[in-house]
Tab-separated table of C-alpha atoms and ligand atoms in Angstrom:
chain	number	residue	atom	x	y	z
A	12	UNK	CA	140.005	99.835	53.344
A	13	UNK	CA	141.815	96.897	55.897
A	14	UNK	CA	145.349	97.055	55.983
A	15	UNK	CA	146.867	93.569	54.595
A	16	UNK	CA	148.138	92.903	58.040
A	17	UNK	CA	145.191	93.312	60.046
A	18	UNK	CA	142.905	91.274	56.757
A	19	UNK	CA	145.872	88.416	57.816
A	20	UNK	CA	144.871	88.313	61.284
A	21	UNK	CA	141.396	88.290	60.654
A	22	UNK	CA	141.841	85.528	58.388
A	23	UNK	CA	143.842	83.786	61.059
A	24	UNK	CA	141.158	84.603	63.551
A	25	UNK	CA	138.305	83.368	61.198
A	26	UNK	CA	140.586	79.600	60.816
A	27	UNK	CA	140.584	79.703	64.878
A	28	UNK	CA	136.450	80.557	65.192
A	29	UNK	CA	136.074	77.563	62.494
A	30	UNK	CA	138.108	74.972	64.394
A	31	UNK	CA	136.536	75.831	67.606
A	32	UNK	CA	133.124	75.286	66.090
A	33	UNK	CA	134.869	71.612	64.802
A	34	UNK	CA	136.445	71.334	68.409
A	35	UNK	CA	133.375	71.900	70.021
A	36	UNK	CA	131.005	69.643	67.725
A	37	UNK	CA	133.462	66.830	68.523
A	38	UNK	CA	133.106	67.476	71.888
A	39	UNK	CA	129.831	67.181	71.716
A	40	UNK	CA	129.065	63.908	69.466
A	41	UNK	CA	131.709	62.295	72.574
A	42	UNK	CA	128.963	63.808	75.038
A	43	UNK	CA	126.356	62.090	72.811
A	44	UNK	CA	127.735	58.774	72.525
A	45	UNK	CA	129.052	58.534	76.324
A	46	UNK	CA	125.601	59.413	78.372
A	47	UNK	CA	125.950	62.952	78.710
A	48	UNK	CA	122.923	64.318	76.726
A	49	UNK	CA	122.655	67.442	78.755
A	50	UNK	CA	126.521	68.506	77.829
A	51	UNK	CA	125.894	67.382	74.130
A	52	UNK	CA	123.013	69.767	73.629
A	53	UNK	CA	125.089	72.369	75.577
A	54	UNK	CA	127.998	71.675	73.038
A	55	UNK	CA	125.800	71.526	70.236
A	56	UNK	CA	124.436	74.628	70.270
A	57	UNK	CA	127.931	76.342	71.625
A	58	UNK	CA	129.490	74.806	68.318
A	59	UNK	CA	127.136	77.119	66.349
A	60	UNK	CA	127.787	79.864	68.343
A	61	UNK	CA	131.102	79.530	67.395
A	62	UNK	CA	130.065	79.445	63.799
A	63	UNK	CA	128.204	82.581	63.817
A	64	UNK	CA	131.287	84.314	65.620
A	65	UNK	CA	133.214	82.945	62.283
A	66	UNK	CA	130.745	84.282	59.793
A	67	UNK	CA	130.807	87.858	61.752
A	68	UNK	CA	134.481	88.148	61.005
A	69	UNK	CA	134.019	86.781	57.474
A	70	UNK	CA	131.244	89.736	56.975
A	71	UNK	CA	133.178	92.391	58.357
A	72	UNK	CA	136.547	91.621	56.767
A	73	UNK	CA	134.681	91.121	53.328
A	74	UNK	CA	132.669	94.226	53.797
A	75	UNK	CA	135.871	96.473	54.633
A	76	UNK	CA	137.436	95.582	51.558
A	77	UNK	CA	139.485	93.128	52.729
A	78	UNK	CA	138.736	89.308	51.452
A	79	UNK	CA	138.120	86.422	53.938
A	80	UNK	CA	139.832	83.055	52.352
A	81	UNK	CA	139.019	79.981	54.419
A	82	UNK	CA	142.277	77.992	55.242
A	83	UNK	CA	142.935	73.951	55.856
A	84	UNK	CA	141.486	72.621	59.594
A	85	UNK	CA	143.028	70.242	61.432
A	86	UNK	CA	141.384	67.498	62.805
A	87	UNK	CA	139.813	68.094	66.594
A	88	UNK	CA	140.555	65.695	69.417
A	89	UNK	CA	137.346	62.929	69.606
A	90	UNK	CA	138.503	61.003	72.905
A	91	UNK	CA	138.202	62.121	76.341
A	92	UNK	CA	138.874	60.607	79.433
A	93	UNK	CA	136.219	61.983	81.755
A	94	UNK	CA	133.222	65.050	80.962
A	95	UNK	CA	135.786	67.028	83.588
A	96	UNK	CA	138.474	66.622	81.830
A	97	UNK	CA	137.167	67.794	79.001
A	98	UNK	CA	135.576	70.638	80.308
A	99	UNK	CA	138.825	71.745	81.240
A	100	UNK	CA	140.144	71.382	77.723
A	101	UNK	CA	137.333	74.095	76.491
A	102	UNK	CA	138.379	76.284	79.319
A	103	UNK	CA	141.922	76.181	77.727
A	104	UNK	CA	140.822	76.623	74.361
A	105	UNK	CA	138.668	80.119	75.423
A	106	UNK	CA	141.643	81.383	76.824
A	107	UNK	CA	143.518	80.382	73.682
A	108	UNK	CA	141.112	82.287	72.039
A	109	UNK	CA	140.725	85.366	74.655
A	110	UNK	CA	144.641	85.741	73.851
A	111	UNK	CA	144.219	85.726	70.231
A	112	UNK	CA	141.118	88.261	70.241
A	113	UNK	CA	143.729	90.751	72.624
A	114	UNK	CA	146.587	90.565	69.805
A	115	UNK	CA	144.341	91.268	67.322
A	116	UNK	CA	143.206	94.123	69.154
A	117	UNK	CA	146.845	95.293	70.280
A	118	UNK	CA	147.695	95.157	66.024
A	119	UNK	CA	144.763	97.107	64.789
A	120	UNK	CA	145.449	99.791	67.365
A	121	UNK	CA	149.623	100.145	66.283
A	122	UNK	CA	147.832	99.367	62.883
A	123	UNK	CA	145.432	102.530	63.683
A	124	UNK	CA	142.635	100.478	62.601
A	125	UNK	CA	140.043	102.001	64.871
A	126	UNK	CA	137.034	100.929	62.900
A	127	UNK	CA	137.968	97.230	63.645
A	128	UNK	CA	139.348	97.593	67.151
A	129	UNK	CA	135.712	99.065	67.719
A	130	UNK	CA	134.284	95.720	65.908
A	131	UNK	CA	136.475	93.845	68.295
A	132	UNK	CA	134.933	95.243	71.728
A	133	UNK	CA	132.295	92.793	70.780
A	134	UNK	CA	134.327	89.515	71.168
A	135	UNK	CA	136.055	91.099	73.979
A	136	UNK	CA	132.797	90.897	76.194
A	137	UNK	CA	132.089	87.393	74.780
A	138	UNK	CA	135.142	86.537	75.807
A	139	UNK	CA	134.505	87.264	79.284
A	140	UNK	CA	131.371	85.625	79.508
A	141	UNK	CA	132.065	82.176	77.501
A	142	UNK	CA	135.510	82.130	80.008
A	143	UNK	CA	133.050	82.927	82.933
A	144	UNK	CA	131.045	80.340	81.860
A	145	UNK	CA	133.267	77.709	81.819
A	146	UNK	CA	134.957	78.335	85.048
A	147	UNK	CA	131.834	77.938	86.784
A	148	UNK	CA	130.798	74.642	85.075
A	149	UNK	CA	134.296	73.274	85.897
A	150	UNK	CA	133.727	74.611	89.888
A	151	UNK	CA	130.590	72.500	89.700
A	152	UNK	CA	132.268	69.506	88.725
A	153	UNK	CA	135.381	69.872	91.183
A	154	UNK	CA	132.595	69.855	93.826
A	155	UNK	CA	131.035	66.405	92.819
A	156	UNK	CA	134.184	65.216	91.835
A	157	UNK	CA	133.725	61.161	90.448
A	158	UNK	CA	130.253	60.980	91.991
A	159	UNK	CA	127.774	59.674	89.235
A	160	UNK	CA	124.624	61.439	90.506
A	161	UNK	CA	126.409	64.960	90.918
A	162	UNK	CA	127.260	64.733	87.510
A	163	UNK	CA	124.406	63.645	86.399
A	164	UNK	CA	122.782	66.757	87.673
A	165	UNK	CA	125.615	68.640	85.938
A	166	UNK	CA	124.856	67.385	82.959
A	167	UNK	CA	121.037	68.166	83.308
A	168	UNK	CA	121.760	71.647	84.215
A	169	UNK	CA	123.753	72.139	81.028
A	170	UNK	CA	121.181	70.881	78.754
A	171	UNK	CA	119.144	73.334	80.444
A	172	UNK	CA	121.707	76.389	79.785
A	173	UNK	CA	121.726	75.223	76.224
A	174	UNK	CA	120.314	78.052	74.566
A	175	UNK	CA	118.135	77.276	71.423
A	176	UNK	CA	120.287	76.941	68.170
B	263	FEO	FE1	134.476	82.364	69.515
B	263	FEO	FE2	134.298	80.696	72.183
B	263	FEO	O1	135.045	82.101	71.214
């Protein structure tokens, strides 16, 4: 059986997962409706990623005993001033998130709560990689900077990294 604390952090944690699915599907319906179809597909897909990283904590809280309540979402940001710009907004939001996944951790270990601190390594790894991820995309577009066929390369090569949903 979950503690109530730790099935109130999860709960917290599954409102965060949800609104960076939103976050991210905004993100990409901008890419979609600005010329970058590449990025859109890339966001697309990473917006159901997200999903599925919100339904894993809804299983496991629900399946400890615990009960997973879905809370209110805000509404995302929908205009961006350049794909770079942007980019560097996701980058803030993983780390955001990275900092939220290592709280959760730090509480179910005072909290004892091996069982889920094990179920956390998961996202821990993820973490690493969607944050590794992101810094290289944003190195990519420091290097072509405001020129139009760099980024339109960029874009190509993230419609290509956009796995299949
Ligand atoms: Fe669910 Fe991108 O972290």
């Amino acid at each position: 059986m979950i503690s109530k604390k730790v099935e109130k952090a999860i709960n917290e944690q599954i409102k965060k997962e949800e609104y960076s699915s939103r976050l991210y599907l905004a993100m990409a319906s901008w890419c979609h409706r600005n010329g970058y179809p590449g990025a859109a597909a890339f966001l697309y897909t990473h917006a159901d990623e997200e999903r599925m990283h919100q339904l894993k904590f809804v299983h496991f809280l629900n399946d400890r005993g615990g009960y997973s309540v879905l809370q209110d979402i805000e509404q995302p940001p929908f205009k961006y001033d350049t794909l770079h710009k942007m980019f560097q907004e996701v980058l803030k939001h993983e780390q955001y998130i990275t900092a939220s996944i290592n709280d959760l951790y730090h509480l179910c270990t005072t909290e004892k709560d091996y069982t889920t601190a094990n179920f956390l390594q998961w996202f821990i790894t993820e973490q690493v990689e969607e944050e590794n991820l992101v810094n290289g995309i944003l190195d990519q577009m420091a290097l072509v900077g405001n020129d139009k066929s760099g980024l339109f390369h960029i874009d190509k090569e993230l419609g290509a990294k956009a796995a299949p949903a």
